PDB file of C-alpha atoms in Angstrom:
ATOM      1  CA  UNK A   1       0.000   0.000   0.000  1.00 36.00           C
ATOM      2  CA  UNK A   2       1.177   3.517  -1.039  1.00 36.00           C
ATOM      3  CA  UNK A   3       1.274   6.601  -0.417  1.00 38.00           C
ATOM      4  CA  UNK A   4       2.379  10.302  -1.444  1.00 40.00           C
ATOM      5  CA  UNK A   5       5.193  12.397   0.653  1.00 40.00           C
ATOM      6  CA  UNK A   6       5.517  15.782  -0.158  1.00 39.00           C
ATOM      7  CA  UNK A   7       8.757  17.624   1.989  1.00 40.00           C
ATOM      8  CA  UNK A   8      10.145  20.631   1.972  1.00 38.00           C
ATOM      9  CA  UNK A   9      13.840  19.974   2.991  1.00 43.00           C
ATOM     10  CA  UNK A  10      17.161  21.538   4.083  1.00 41.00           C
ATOM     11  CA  UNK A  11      18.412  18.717   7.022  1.00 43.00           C
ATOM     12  CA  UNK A  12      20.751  16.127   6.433  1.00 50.00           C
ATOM     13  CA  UNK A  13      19.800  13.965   9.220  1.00 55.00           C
ATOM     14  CA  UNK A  14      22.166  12.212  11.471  1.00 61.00           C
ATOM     15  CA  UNK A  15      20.537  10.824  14.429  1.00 64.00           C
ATOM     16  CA  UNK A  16      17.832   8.251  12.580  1.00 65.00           C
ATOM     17  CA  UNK A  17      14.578   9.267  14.680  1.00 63.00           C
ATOM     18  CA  UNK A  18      13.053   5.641  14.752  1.00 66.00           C
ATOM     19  CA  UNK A  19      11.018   6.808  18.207  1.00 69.00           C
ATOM     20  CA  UNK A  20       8.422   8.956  15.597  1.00 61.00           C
ATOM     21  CA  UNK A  21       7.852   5.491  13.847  1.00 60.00           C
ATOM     22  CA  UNK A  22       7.669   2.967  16.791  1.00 65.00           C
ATOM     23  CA  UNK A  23       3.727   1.768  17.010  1.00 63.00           C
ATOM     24  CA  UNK A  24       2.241   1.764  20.584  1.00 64.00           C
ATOM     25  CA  UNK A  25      -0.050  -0.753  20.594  1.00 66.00           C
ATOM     26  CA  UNK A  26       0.080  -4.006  22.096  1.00 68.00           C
ATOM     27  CA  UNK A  27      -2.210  -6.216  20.037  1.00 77.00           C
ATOM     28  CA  UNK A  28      -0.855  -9.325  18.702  1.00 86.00           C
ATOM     29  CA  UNK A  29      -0.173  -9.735  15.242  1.00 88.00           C
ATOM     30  CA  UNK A  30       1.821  -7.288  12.752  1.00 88.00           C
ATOM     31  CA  UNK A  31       1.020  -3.679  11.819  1.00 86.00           C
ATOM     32  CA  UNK A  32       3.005  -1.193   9.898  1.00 83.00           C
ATOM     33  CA  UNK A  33       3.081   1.029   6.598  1.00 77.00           C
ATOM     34  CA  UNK A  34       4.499   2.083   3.559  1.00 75.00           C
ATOM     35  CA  UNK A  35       5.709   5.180   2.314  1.00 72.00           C
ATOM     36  CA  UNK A  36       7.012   6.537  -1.172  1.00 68.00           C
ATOM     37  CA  UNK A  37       7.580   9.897  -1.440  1.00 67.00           C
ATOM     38  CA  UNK A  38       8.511  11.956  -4.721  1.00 66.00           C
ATOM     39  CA  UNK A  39      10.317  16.088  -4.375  1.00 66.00           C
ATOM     40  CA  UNK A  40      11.640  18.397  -6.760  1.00 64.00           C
ATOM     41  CA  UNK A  41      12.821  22.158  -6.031  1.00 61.00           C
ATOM     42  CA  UNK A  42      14.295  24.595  -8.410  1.00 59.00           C
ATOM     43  CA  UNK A  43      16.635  27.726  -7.235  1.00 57.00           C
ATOM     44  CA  UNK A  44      20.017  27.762  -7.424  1.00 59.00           C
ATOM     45  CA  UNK A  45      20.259  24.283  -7.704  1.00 63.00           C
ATOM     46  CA  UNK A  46      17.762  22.038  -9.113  1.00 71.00           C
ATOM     47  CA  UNK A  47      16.953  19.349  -6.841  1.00 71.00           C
ATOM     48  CA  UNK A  48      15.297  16.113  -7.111  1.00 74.00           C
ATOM     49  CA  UNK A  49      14.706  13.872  -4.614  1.00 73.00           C
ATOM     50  CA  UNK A  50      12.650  10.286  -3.361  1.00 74.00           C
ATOM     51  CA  UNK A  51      11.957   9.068   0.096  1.00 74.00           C
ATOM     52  CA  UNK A  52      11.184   5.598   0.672  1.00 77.00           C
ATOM     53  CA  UNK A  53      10.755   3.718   3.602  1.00 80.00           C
ATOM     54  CA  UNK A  54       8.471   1.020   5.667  1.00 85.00           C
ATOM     55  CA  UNK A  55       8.015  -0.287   9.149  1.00 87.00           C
ATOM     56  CA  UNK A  56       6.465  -3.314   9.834  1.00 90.00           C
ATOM     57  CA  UNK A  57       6.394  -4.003  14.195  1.00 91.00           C
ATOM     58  CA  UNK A  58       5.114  -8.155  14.829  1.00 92.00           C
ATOM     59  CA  UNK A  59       3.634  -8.452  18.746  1.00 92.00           C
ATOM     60  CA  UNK A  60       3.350 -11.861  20.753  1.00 92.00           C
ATOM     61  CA  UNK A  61       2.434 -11.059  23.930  1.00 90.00           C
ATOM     62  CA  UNK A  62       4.816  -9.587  25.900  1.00 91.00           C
ATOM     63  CA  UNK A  63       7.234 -10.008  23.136  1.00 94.00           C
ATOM     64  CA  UNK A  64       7.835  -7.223  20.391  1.00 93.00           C
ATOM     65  CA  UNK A  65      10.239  -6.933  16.988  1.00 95.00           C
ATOM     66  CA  UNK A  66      10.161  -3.403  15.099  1.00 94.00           C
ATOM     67  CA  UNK A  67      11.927  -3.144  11.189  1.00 93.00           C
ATOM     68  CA  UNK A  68      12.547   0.092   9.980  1.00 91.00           C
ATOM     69  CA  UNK A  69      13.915   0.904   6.447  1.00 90.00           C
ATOM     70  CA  UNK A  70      14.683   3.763   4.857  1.00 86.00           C
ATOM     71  CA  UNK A  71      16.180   4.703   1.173  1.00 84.00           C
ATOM     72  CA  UNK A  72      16.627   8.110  -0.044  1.00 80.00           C
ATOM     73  CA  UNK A  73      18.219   9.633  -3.275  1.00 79.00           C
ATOM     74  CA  UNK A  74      19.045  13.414  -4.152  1.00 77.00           C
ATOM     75  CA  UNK A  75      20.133  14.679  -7.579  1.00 80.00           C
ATOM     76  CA  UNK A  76      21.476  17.640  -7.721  1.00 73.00           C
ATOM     77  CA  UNK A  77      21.424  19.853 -10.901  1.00 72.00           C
ATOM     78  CA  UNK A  78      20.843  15.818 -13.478  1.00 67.00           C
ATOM     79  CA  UNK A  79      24.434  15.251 -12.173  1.00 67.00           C
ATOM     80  CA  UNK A  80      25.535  14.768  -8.589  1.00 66.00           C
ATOM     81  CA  UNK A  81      24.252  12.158  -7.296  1.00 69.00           C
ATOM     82  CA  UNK A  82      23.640  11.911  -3.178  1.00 69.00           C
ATOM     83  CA  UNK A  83      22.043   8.622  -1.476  1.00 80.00           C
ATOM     84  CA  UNK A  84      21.548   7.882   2.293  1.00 83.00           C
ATOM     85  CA  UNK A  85      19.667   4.609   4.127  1.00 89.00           C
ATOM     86  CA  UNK A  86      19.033   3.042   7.306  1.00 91.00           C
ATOM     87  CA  UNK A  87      18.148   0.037   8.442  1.00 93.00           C
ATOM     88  CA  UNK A  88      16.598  -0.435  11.973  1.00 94.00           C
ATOM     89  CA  UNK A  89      15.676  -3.594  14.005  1.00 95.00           C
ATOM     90  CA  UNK A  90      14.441  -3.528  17.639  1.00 95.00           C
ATOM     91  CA  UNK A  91      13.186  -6.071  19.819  1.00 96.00           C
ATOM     92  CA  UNK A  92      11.223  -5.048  23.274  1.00 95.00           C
ATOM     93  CA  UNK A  93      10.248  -7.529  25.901  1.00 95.00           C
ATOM     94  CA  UNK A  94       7.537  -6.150  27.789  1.00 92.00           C
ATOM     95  CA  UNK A  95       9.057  -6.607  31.249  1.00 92.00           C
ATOM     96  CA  UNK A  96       6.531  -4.603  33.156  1.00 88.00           C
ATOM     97  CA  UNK A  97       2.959  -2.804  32.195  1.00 84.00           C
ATOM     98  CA  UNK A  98       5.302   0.421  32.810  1.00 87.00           C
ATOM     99  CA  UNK A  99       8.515  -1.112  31.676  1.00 93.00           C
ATOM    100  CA  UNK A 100      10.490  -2.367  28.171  1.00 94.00           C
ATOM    101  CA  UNK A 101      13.852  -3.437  28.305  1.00 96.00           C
ATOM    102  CA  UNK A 102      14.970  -3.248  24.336  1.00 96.00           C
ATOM    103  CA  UNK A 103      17.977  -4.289  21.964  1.00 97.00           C
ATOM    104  CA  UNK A 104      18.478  -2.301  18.831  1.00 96.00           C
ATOM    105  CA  UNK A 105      20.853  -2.703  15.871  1.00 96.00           C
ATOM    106  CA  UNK A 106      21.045   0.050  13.011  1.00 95.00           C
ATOM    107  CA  UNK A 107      23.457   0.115  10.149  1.00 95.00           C
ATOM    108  CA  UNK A 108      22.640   3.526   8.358  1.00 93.00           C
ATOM    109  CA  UNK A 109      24.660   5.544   5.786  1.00 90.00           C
ATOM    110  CA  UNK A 110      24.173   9.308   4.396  1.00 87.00           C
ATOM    111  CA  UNK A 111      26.579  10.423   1.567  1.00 82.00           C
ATOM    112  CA  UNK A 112      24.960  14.131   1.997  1.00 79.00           C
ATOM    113  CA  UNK A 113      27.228  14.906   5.498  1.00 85.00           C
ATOM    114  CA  UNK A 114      30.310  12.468   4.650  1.00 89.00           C
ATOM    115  CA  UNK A 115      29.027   9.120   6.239  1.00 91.00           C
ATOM    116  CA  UNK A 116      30.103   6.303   4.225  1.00 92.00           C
ATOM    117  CA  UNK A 117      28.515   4.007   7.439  1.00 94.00           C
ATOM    118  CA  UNK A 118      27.624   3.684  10.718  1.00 95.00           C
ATOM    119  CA  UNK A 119      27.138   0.835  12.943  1.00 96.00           C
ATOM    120  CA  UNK A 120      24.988   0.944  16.055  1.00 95.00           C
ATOM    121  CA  UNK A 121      24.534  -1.936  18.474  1.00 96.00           C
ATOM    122  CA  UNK A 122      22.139  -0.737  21.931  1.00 96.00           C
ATOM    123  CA  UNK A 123      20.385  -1.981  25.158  1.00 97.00           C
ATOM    124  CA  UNK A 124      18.806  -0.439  27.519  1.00 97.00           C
ATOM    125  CA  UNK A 125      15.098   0.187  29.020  1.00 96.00           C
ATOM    126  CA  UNK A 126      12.149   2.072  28.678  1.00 94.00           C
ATOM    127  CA  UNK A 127       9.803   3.789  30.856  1.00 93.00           C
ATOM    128  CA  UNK A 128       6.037   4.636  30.523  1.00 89.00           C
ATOM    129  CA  UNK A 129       5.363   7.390  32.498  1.00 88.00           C
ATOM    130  CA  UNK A 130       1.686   7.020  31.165  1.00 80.00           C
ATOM    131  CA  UNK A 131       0.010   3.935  30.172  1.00 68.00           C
ATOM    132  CA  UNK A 132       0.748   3.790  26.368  1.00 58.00           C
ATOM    133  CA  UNK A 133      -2.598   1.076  25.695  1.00 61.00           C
ATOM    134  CA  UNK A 134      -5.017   3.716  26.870  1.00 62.00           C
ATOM    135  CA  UNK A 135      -6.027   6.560  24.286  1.00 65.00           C
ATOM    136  CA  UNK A 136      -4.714   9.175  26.455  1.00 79.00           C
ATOM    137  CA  UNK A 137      -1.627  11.541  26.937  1.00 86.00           C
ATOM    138  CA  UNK A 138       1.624   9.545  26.290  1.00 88.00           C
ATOM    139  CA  UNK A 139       4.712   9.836  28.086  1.00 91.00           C
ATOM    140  CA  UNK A 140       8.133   7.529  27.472  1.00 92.00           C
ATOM    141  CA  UNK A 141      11.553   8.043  28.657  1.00 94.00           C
ATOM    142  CA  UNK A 142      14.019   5.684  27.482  1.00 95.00           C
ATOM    143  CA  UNK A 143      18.101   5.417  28.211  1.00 96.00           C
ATOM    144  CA  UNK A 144      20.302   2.813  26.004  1.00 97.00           C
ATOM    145  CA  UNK A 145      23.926   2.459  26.276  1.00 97.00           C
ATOM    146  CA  UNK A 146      25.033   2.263  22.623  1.00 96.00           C
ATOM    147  CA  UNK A 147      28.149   1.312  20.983  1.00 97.00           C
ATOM    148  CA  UNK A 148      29.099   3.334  17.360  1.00 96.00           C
ATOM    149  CA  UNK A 149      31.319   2.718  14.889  1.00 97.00           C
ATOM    150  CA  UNK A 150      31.618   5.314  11.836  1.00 95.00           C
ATOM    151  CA  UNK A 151      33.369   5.631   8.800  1.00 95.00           C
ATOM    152  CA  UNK A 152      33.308   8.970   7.044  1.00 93.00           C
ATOM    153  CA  UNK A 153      34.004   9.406   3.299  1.00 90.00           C
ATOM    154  CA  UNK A 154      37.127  10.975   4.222  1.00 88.00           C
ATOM    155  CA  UNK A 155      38.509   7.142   5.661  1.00 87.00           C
ATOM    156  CA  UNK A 156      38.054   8.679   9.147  1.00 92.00           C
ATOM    157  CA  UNK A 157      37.156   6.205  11.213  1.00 95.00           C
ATOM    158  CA  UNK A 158      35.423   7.172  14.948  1.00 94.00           C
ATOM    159  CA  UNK A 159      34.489   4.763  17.626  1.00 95.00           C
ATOM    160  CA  UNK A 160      32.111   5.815  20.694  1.00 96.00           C
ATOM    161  CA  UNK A 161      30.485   4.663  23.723  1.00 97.00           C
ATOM    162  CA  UNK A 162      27.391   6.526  24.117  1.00 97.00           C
ATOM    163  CA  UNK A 163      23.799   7.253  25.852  1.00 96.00           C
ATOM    164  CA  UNK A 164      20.773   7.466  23.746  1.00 95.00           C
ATOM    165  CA  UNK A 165      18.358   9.590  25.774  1.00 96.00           C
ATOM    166  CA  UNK A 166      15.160   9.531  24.458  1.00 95.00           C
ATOM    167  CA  UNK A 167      11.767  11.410  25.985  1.00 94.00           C
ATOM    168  CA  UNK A 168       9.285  11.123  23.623  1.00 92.00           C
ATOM    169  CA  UNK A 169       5.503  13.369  24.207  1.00 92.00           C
ATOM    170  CA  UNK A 170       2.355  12.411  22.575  1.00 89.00           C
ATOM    171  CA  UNK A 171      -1.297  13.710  22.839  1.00 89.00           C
ATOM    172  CA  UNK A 172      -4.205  12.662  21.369  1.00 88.00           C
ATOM    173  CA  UNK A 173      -6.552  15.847  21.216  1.00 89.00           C
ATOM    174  CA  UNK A 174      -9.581  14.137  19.797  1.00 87.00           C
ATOM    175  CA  UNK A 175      -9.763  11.100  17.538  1.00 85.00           C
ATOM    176  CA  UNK A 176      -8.972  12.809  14.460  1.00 89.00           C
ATOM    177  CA  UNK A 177      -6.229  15.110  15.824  1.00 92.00           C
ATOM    178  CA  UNK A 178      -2.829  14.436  17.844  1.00 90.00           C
ATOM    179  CA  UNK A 179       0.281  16.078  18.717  1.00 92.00           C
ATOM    180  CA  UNK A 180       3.222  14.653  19.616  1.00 90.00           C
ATOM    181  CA  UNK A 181       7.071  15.929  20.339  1.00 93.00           C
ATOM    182  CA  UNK A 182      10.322  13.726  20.491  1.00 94.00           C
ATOM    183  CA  UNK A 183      13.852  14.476  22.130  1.00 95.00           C
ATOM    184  CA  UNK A 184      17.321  12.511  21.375  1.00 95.00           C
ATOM    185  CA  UNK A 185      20.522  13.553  23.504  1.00 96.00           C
ATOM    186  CA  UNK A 186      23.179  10.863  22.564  1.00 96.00           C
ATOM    187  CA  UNK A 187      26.707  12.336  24.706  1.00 97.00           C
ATOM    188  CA  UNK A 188      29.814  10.086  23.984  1.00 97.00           C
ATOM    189  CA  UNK A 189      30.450   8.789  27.409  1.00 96.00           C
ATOM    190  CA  UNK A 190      34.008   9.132  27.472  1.00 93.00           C
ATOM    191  CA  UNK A 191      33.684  12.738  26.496  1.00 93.00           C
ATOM    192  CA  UNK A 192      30.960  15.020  27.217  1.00 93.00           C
ATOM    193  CA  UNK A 193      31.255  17.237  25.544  1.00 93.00           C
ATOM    194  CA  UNK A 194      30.789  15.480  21.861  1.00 94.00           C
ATOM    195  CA  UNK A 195      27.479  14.870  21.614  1.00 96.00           C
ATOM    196  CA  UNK A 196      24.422  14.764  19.357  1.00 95.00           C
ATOM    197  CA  UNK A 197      20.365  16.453  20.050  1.00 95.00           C
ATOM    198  CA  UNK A 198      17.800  16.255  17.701  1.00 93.00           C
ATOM    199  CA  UNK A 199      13.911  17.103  18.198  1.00 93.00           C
ATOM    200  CA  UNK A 200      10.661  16.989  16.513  1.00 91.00           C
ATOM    201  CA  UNK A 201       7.226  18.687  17.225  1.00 93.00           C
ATOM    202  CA  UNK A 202       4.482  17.420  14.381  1.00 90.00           C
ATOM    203  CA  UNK A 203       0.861  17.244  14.340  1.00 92.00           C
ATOM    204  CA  UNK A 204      -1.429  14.594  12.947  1.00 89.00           C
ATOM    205  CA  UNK A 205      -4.566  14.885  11.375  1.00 90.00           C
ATOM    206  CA  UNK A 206      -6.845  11.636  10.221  1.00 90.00           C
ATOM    207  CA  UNK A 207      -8.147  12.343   6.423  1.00 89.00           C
ATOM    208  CA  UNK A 208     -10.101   8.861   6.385  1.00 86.00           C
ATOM    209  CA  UNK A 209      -9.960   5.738   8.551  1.00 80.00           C
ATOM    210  CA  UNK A 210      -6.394   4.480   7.031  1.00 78.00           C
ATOM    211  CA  UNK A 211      -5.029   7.846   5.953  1.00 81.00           C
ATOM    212  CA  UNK A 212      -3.772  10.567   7.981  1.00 81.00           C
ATOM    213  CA  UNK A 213      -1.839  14.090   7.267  1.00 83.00           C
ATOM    214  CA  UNK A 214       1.441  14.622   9.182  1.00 81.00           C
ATOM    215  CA  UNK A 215       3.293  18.146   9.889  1.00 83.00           C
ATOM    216  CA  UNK A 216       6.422  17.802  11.541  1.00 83.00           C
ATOM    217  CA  UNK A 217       9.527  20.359  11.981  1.00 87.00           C
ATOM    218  CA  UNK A 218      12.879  18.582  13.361  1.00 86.00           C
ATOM    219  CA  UNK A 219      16.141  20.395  14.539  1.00 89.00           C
ATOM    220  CA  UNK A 220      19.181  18.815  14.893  1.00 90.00           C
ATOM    221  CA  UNK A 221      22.801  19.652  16.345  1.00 94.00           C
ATOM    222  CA  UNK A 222      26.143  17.690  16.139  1.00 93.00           C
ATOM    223  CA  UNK A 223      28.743  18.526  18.133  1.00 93.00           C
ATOM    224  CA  UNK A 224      31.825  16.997  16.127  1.00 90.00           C
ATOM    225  CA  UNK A 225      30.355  16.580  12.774  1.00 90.00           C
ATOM    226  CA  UNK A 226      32.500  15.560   9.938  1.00 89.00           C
ATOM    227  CA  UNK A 227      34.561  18.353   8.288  1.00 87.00           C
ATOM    228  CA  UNK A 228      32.840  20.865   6.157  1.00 87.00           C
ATOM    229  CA  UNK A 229      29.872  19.920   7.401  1.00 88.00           C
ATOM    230  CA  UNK A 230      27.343  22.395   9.491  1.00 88.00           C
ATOM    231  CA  UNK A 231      26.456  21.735  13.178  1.00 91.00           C
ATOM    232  CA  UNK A 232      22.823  22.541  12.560  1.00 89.00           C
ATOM    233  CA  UNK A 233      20.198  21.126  10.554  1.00 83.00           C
ATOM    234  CA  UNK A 234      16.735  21.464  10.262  1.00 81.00           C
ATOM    235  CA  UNK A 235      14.034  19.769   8.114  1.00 74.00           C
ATOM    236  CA  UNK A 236       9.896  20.723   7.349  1.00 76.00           C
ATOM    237  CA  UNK A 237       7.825  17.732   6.259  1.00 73.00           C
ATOM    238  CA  UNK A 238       3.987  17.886   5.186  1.00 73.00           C
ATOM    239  CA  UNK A 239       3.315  14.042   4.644  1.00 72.00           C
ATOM    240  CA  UNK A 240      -0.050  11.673   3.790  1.00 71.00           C
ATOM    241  CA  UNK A 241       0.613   8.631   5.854  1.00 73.00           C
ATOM    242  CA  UNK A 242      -1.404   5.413   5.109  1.00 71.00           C
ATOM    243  CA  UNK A 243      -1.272   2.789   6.922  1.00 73.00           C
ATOM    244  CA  UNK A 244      -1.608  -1.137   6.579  1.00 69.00           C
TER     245      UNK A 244
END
C-alpha cells in the first residue's frame, strides 16, 4: 500500500529518529506502513529527490520486533548524485505494564554529510510514564547504552560509547487530531562534551480511517560533525501517511 510524501527539505539527518515510527499498541499480530515519497525544487540548484521507507512491528504477547527501512536519493542539478539509508531492528520484551527493556541494531549511511557508514549496536530500558494502551496523553523516557562505529568518506574512522536519551511526548486531542514531540541527547560517554540532540514537534490529522496528514519540523545539532559539514540542521515535512 502507497502513499504520497511531499517535503520541503534543508536537514541532512544524522541521528535516525526511529522513536516517531515505533507503534504503541500491544495487540498481537503485525502492523506497519508504507511510504514513497517523490520532491523536486528549483533555485540555485535544481533538486530532485525520493523518500522511501516502511516499518512493519510483529507483537506476541509480551514479546515485540520493530523493522525500519529507509532509502533516499538526491540529484542535484541531473548530475551529482547523493544517497543515504538506514536500516533499523528492535526487539522489546515487555518486562513490566510500565517497563520495556529493548535491543536495537542500526546500520545507516548518508553520503549528503560524509558518512560512508555507521554501525549501532544498543540496550537499555524504557519507561512509561503514562500507560501507552489507553487513548490518552503519552509519556516515554528511554536510556540505552550504545556502541558506534563510523566511517566517514574521508577514511576517518570514529568509535564511541554513548547514551541514547530519548523522551518522547504524545497527545491525542480528539480522535482525528494528535500532537506529539520527540527528544534525542546521545553524549559520547568518554567525552561530554561530543554529543548529538535532535527534536521533533508534528501534528497529525486523520483524512479517512487508514489515511492521515502529518506536519512535523525537526532540529538537529552535532557537536563533532565531519569536516565541512554544518552543526545545525533542520528539516519541514507535510506528509499523507497510510497505513496497513
Amino acid at each position: 500500500m502507497l502513499f504520497l510524501l511531499i517535503t520541503i527539505s534543508s536537514f541532512a539527518q544524522s541521528v535516525v529518529n526511529t522513536e516517531s515510527n515505533r507503534l504503541d499498541t500491544l495487540e498481537n499480530g503485525i502492523q506497519g506502513n508504507i511510504e514513497l515519497g517523490l520532491n523536486f525544487v528549483q533555485n540555485i540548484n535544481n533538486v530532485f529527490q525520493t523518500q522511501n521507507s516502511s516499518l512493519f512491528q510483529w507483537n506476541k504477547n509480551k514479546h515485540s520486533l520493530m523493522s525500519f527501512n529507509a532509502l533516499n536519493l538526491t540529484v542535484f542539478n541531473d548530475s551529482k548524485v547523493l544517497n543515504d539509508g538506514v536500516q533499523y531492528l528492535r526487539y522489546s520484551y515487555h518486562f513490566k505494564e510500565y517497563f520495556d527493556i529493548e535491543t536495537f541494531g542500526q546500520a545507516q549511511y548518508n553520503e549528503i554529510i560524509k558518512i560512508r557508514g555507521r554501525y549501532l549496536m544498543g540496550l537499555g530500558g524504557r519507561l512509561h510514564i503514562f500507560d501507552p494502551s489507553k487513548d490518552s496523553v503519552k509519556l516515554h523516557l528511554s536510556v540505552h547504552y550504545m556502541r558506534e562505529y563510523e566511517e566517514e568518506t574521508t577514511s576517518r574512522i570514529n568509535r564511541h560509547h554513548r547514551l541514547n536519551n530519548v523522551l518522547a511526548f504524545g497527545w491525542p486531542i480528539n480522535d482525528k487530531i494528535g500532537v506529539n514531540m520527540i527528544a534525542y541527547y546521545q553524549p559520547d560517554i568518554q567525552n561530554f562534551k561530543d554529543f548529538r540532540f535532535s527534536s521533533e514537534a508534528g501534528v497529525e490529522i486523520k483524512i479517512l480511517k487508514r489515511l492521515t496528514f502529518k506536519y512535523s519540523m525537526t532540529w538537529f545539532y552535532d557537536e563533532n560533525p565531519p569536516e565541512g559539514i554544518n552543526r545545525i540542521f533542520y528539516n519541514i515535512r507535510n506528509t499523507l501517511l497510510f497505513e496497513i
